[in-house]
GROMACS .gro file of C-alpha atoms in nm:
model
  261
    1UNK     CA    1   7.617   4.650   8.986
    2UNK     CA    2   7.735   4.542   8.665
    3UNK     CA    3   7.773   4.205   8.560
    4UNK     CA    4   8.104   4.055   8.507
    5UNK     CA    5   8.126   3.904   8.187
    6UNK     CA    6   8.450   3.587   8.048
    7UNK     CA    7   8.458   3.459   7.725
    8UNK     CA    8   8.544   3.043   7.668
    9UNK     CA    9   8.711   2.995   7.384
   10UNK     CA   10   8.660   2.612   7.320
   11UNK     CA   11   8.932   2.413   7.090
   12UNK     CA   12   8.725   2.094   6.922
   13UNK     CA   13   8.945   1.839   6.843
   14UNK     CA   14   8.960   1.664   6.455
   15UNK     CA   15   8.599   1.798   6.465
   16UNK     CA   16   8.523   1.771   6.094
   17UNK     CA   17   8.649   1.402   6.138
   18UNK     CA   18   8.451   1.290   6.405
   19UNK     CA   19   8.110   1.382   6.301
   20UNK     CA   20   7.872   1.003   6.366
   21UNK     CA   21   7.716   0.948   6.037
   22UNK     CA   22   7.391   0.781   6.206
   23UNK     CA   23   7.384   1.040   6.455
   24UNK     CA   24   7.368   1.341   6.202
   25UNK     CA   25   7.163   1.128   5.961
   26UNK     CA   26   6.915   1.147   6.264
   27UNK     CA   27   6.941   1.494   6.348
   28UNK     CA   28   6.885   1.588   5.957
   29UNK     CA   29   6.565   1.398   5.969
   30UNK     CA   30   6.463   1.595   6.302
   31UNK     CA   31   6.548   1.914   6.093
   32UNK     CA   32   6.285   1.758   5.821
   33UNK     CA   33   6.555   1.626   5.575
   34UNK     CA   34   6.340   1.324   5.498
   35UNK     CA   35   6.260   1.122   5.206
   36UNK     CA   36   6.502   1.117   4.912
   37UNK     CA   37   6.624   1.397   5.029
   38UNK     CA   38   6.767   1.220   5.359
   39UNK     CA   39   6.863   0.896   5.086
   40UNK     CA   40   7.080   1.137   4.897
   41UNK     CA   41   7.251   1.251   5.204
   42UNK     CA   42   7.324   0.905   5.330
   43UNK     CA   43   7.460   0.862   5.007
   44UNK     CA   44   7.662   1.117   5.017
   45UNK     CA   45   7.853   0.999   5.369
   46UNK     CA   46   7.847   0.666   5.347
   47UNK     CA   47   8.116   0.393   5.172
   48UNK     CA   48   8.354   0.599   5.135
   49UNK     CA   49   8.712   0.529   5.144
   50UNK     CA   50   9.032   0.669   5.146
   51UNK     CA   51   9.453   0.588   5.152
   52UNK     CA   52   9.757   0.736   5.217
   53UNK     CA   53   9.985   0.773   4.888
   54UNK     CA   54  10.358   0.908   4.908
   55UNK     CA   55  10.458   1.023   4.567
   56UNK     CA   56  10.831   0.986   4.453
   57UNK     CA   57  11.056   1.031   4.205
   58UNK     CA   58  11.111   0.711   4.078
   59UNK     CA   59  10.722   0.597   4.155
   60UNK     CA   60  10.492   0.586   4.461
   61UNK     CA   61  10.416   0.411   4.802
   62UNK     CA   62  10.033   0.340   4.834
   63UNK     CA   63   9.844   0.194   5.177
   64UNK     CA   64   9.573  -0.018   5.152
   65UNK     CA   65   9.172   0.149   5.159
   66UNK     CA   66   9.023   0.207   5.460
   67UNK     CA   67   8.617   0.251   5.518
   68UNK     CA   68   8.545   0.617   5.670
   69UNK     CA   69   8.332   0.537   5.941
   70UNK     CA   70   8.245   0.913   6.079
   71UNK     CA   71   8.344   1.250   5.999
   72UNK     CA   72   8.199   1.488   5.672
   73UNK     CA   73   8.437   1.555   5.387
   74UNK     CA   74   8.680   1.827   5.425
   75UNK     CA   75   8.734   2.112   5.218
   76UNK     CA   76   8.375   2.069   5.020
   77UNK     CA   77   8.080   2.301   5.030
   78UNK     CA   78   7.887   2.048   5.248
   79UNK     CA   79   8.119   2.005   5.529
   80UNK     CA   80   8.086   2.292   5.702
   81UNK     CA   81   7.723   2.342   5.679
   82UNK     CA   82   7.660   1.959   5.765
   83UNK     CA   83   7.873   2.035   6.088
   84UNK     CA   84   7.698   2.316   6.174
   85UNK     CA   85   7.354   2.101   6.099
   86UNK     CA   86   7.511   1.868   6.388
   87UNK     CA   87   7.596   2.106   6.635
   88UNK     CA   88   7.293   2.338   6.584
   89UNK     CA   89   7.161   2.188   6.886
   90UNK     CA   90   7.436   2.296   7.124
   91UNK     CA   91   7.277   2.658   7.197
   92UNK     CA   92   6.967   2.504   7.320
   93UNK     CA   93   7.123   2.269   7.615
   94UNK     CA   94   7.319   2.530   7.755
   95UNK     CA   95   7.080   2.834   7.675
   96UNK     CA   96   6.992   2.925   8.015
   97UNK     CA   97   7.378   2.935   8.142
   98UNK     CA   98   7.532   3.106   7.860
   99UNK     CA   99   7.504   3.305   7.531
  100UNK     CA  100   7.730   3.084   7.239
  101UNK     CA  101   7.869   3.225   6.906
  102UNK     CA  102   7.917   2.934   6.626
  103UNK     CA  103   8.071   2.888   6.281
  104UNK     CA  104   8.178   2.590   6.185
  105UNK     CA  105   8.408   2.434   6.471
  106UNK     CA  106   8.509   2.798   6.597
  107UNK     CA  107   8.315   2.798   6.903
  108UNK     CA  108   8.277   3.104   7.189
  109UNK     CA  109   8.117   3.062   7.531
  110UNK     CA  110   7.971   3.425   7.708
  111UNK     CA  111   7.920   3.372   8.063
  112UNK     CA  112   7.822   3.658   8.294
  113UNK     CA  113   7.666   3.683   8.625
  114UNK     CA  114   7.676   4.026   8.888
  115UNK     CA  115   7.827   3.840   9.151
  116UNK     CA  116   8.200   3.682   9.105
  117UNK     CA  117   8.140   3.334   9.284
  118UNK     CA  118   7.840   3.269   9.103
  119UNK     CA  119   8.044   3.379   8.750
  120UNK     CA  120   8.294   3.094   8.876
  121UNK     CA  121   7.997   2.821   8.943
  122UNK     CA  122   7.845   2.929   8.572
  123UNK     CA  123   8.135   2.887   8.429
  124UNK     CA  124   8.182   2.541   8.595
  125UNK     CA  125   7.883   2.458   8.517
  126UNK     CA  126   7.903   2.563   8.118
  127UNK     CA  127   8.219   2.370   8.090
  128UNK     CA  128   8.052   2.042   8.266
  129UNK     CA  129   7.737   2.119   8.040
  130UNK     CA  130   7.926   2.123   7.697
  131UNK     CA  131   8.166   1.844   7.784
  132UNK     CA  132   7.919   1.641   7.864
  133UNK     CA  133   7.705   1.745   7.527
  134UNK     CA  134   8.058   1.698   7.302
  135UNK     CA  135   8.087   1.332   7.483
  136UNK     CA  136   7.699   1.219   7.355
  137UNK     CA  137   7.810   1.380   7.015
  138UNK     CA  138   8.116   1.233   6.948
  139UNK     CA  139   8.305   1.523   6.967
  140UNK     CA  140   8.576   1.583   7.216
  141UNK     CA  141   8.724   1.920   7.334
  142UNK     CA  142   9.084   1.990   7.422
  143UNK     CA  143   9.069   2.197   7.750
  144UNK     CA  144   9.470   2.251   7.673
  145UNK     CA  145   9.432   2.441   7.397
  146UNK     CA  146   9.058   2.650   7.481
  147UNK     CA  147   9.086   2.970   7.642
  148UNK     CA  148   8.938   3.185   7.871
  149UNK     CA  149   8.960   3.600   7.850
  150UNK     CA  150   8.804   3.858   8.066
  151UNK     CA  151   8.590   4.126   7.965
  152UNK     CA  152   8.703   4.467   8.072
  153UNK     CA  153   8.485   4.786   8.013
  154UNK     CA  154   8.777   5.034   8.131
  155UNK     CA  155   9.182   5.019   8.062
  156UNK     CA  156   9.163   5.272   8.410
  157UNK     CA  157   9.010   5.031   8.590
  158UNK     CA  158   9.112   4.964   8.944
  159UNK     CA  159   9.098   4.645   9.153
  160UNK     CA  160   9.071   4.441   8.866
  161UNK     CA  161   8.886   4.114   8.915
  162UNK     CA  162   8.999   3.736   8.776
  163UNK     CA  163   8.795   3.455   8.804
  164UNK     CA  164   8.982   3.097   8.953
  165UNK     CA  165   8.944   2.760   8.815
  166UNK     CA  166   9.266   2.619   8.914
  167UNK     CA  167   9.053   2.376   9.154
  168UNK     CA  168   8.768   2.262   8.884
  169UNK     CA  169   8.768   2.044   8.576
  170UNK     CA  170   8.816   2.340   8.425
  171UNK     CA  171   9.197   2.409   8.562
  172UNK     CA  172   9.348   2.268   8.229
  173UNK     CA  173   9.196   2.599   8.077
  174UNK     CA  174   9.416   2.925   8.000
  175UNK     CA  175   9.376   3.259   8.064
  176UNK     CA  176   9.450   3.522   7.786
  177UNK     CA  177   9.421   3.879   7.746
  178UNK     CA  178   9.359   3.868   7.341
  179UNK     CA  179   9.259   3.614   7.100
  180UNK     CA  180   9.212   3.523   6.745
  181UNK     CA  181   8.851   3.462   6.628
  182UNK     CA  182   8.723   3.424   6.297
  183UNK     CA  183   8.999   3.604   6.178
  184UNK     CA  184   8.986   3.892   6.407
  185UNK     CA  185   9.179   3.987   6.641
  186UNK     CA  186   9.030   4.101   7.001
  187UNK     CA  187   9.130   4.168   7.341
  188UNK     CA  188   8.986   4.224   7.654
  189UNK     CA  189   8.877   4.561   7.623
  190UNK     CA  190   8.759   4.533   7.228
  191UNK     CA  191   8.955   4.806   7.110
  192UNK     CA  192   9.052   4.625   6.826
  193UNK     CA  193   9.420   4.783   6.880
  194UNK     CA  194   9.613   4.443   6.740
  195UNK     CA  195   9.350   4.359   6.467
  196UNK     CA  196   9.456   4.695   6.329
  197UNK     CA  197   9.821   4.685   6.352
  198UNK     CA  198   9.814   4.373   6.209
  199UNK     CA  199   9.556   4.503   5.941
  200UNK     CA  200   9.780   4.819   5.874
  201UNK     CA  201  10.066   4.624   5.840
  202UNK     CA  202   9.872   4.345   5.568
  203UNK     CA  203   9.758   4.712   5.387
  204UNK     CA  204  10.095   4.809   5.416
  205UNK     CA  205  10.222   4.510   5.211
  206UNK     CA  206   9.888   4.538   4.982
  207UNK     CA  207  10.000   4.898   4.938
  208UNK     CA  208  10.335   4.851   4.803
  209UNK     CA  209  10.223   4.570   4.584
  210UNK     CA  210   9.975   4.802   4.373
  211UNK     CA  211  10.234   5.079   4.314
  212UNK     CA  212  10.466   4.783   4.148
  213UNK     CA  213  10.194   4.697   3.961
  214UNK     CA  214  10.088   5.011   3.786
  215UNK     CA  215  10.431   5.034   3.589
  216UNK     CA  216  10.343   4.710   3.435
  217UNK     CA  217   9.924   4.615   3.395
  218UNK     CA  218   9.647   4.801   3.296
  219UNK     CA  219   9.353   4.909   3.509
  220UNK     CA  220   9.175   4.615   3.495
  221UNK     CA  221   9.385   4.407   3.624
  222UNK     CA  222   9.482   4.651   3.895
  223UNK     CA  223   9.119   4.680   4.016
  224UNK     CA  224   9.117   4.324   4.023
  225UNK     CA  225   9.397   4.323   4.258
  226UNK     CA  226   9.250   4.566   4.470
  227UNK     CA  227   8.960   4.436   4.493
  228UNK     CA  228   9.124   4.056   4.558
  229UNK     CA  229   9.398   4.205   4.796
  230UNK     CA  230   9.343   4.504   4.963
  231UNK     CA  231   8.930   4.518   5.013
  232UNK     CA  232   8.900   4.211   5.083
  233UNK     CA  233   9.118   4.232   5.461
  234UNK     CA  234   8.973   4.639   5.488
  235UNK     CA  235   8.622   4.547   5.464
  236UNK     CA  236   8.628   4.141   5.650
  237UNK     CA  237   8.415   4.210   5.932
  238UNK     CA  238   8.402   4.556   5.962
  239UNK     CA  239   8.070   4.538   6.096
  240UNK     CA  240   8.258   4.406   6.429
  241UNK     CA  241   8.533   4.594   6.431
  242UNK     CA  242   8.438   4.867   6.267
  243UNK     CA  243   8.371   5.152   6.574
  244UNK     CA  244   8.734   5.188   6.631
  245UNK     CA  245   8.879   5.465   6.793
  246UNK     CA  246   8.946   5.806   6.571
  247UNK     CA  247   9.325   5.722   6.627
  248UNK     CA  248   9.277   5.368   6.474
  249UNK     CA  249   9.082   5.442   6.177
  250UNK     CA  250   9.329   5.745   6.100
  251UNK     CA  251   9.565   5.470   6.067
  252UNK     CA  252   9.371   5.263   5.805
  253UNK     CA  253   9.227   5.590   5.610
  254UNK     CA  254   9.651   5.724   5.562
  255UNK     CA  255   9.709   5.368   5.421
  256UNK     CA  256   9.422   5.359   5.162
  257UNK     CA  257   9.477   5.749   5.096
  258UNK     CA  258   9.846   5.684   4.997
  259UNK     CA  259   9.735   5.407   4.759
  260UNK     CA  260   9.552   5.675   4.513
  261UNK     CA  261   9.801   5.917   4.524
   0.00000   0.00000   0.00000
């Protein structure tokens, strides 16, 4: 028999902001940040401030400084990998329940078992597992906005199964058919069908941009916008979604094909 398999889609709340300074300071050292590296890094997160300023036209409205107590600094280099240094633990307490994909504060759950009631325990059990890991970190998830999708193998497949959590802790969680991830669209047969409509459509625009801009810049600069524009979204992680159906990549090939003609 094969195994079912669900995906959990968990939704951290203000993740980057809630990151315990001491706490991550003590996981670094575990890591073997130590020494001035590990002074520099406490450095780094600690006495800072910040203020909310509303700019107007005749002059500006300024709060008073607040201390940040927790969280990394958004939109650097270091906050991302610093978050990722404090949940890099996470596989580890749940590894024997389920497999866990993680970048940054996108984070997916894969839970399968053979038998259906024991796919709804695991899954119980996951949820429980993380929540209670996310509470001892700080970190909170919002079971309103995570989601839960199916893994099909066949679209001709009959007596298709669902699991039930309306009785759990995990009831608050919702049910989808396709998601967003890391900027690619799946659903739950991984065809990839709505990442590539939505890529054709993106190449579409891309497309019509270029021809505009041959009338008016030299090849340079139109490599550089293909290269910026229309590469970029063709090749962004084709190595997932790259064995598409023949119809599918027909699709993307008359696109790019049109461009050079």
């Amino acid at each position: 028999m094969k195994k079912k398999t669900v995906i959990l889609f968990l939704d951290l709340s203000k993740a980057f902001d809630c990151v315990a300074h001491e706490l991550l300071l003590k996981k670094a050292e575990n890591y073997g940040l130590r020494g001035k590296a590990q002074d520099w890094l406490r450095s780094y997160l600690k006495d800072r401030e910040q203020y909310v300023e509303i700019r107007m036209e005749h002059g500006h409205v300024r709060s008073s400084s607040r201390r940040v107590e927790c969280g990394v600094p958004q939109g650097s280099v270091l906050g991302p990998l610093l978050f990722t240094l404090y949940i890099n633990d996470l596989p580890h307490f749940i590894s024997d329940k389920a497999d866990i994909v993680m970048y940054a504060d996108d984070c997916a759950l894969v839970v399968s078992d053979k038998d259906q009631a024991a796919l709804e325990k695991k899954i119980l059990d996951v949820v429980n597992l993380t929540r209670h890991w996310f509470d001892c970190n700080s970190l909170k998830v919002n079971m309103t906005k995570s989601s839960l999708m199916h893994v099909r193998s066949s679209h001709l497949t009959r007596n298709l199964w669902y699991v039930s959590l309306d009785k759990t802790l995990a009831k608050d969680i919702v049910t989808v058919s396709d998601i967003r991830f890391l900027g690619v669209h799946v659903d739950s047969y991984f065809s990839y069908n709505l990442h590539v409509d939505t890529l054709e459509l993106k190449l579409r625009q891309g497309s019509y941009l270029m021809k505009k801009l041959v009338n008016y810049c030299d090849l340079p600069t139109i490599r550089s916008v293909y290269f910026s524009y229309f590469q970029s979204k063709l090749v962004y992680c084709l190595s997932s979604w790259g064995f598409i159906s023949a119809g599918n990549i027909t699709k993307i090939f008359r696109i790019q094909k049109k461009l050079y003609e």
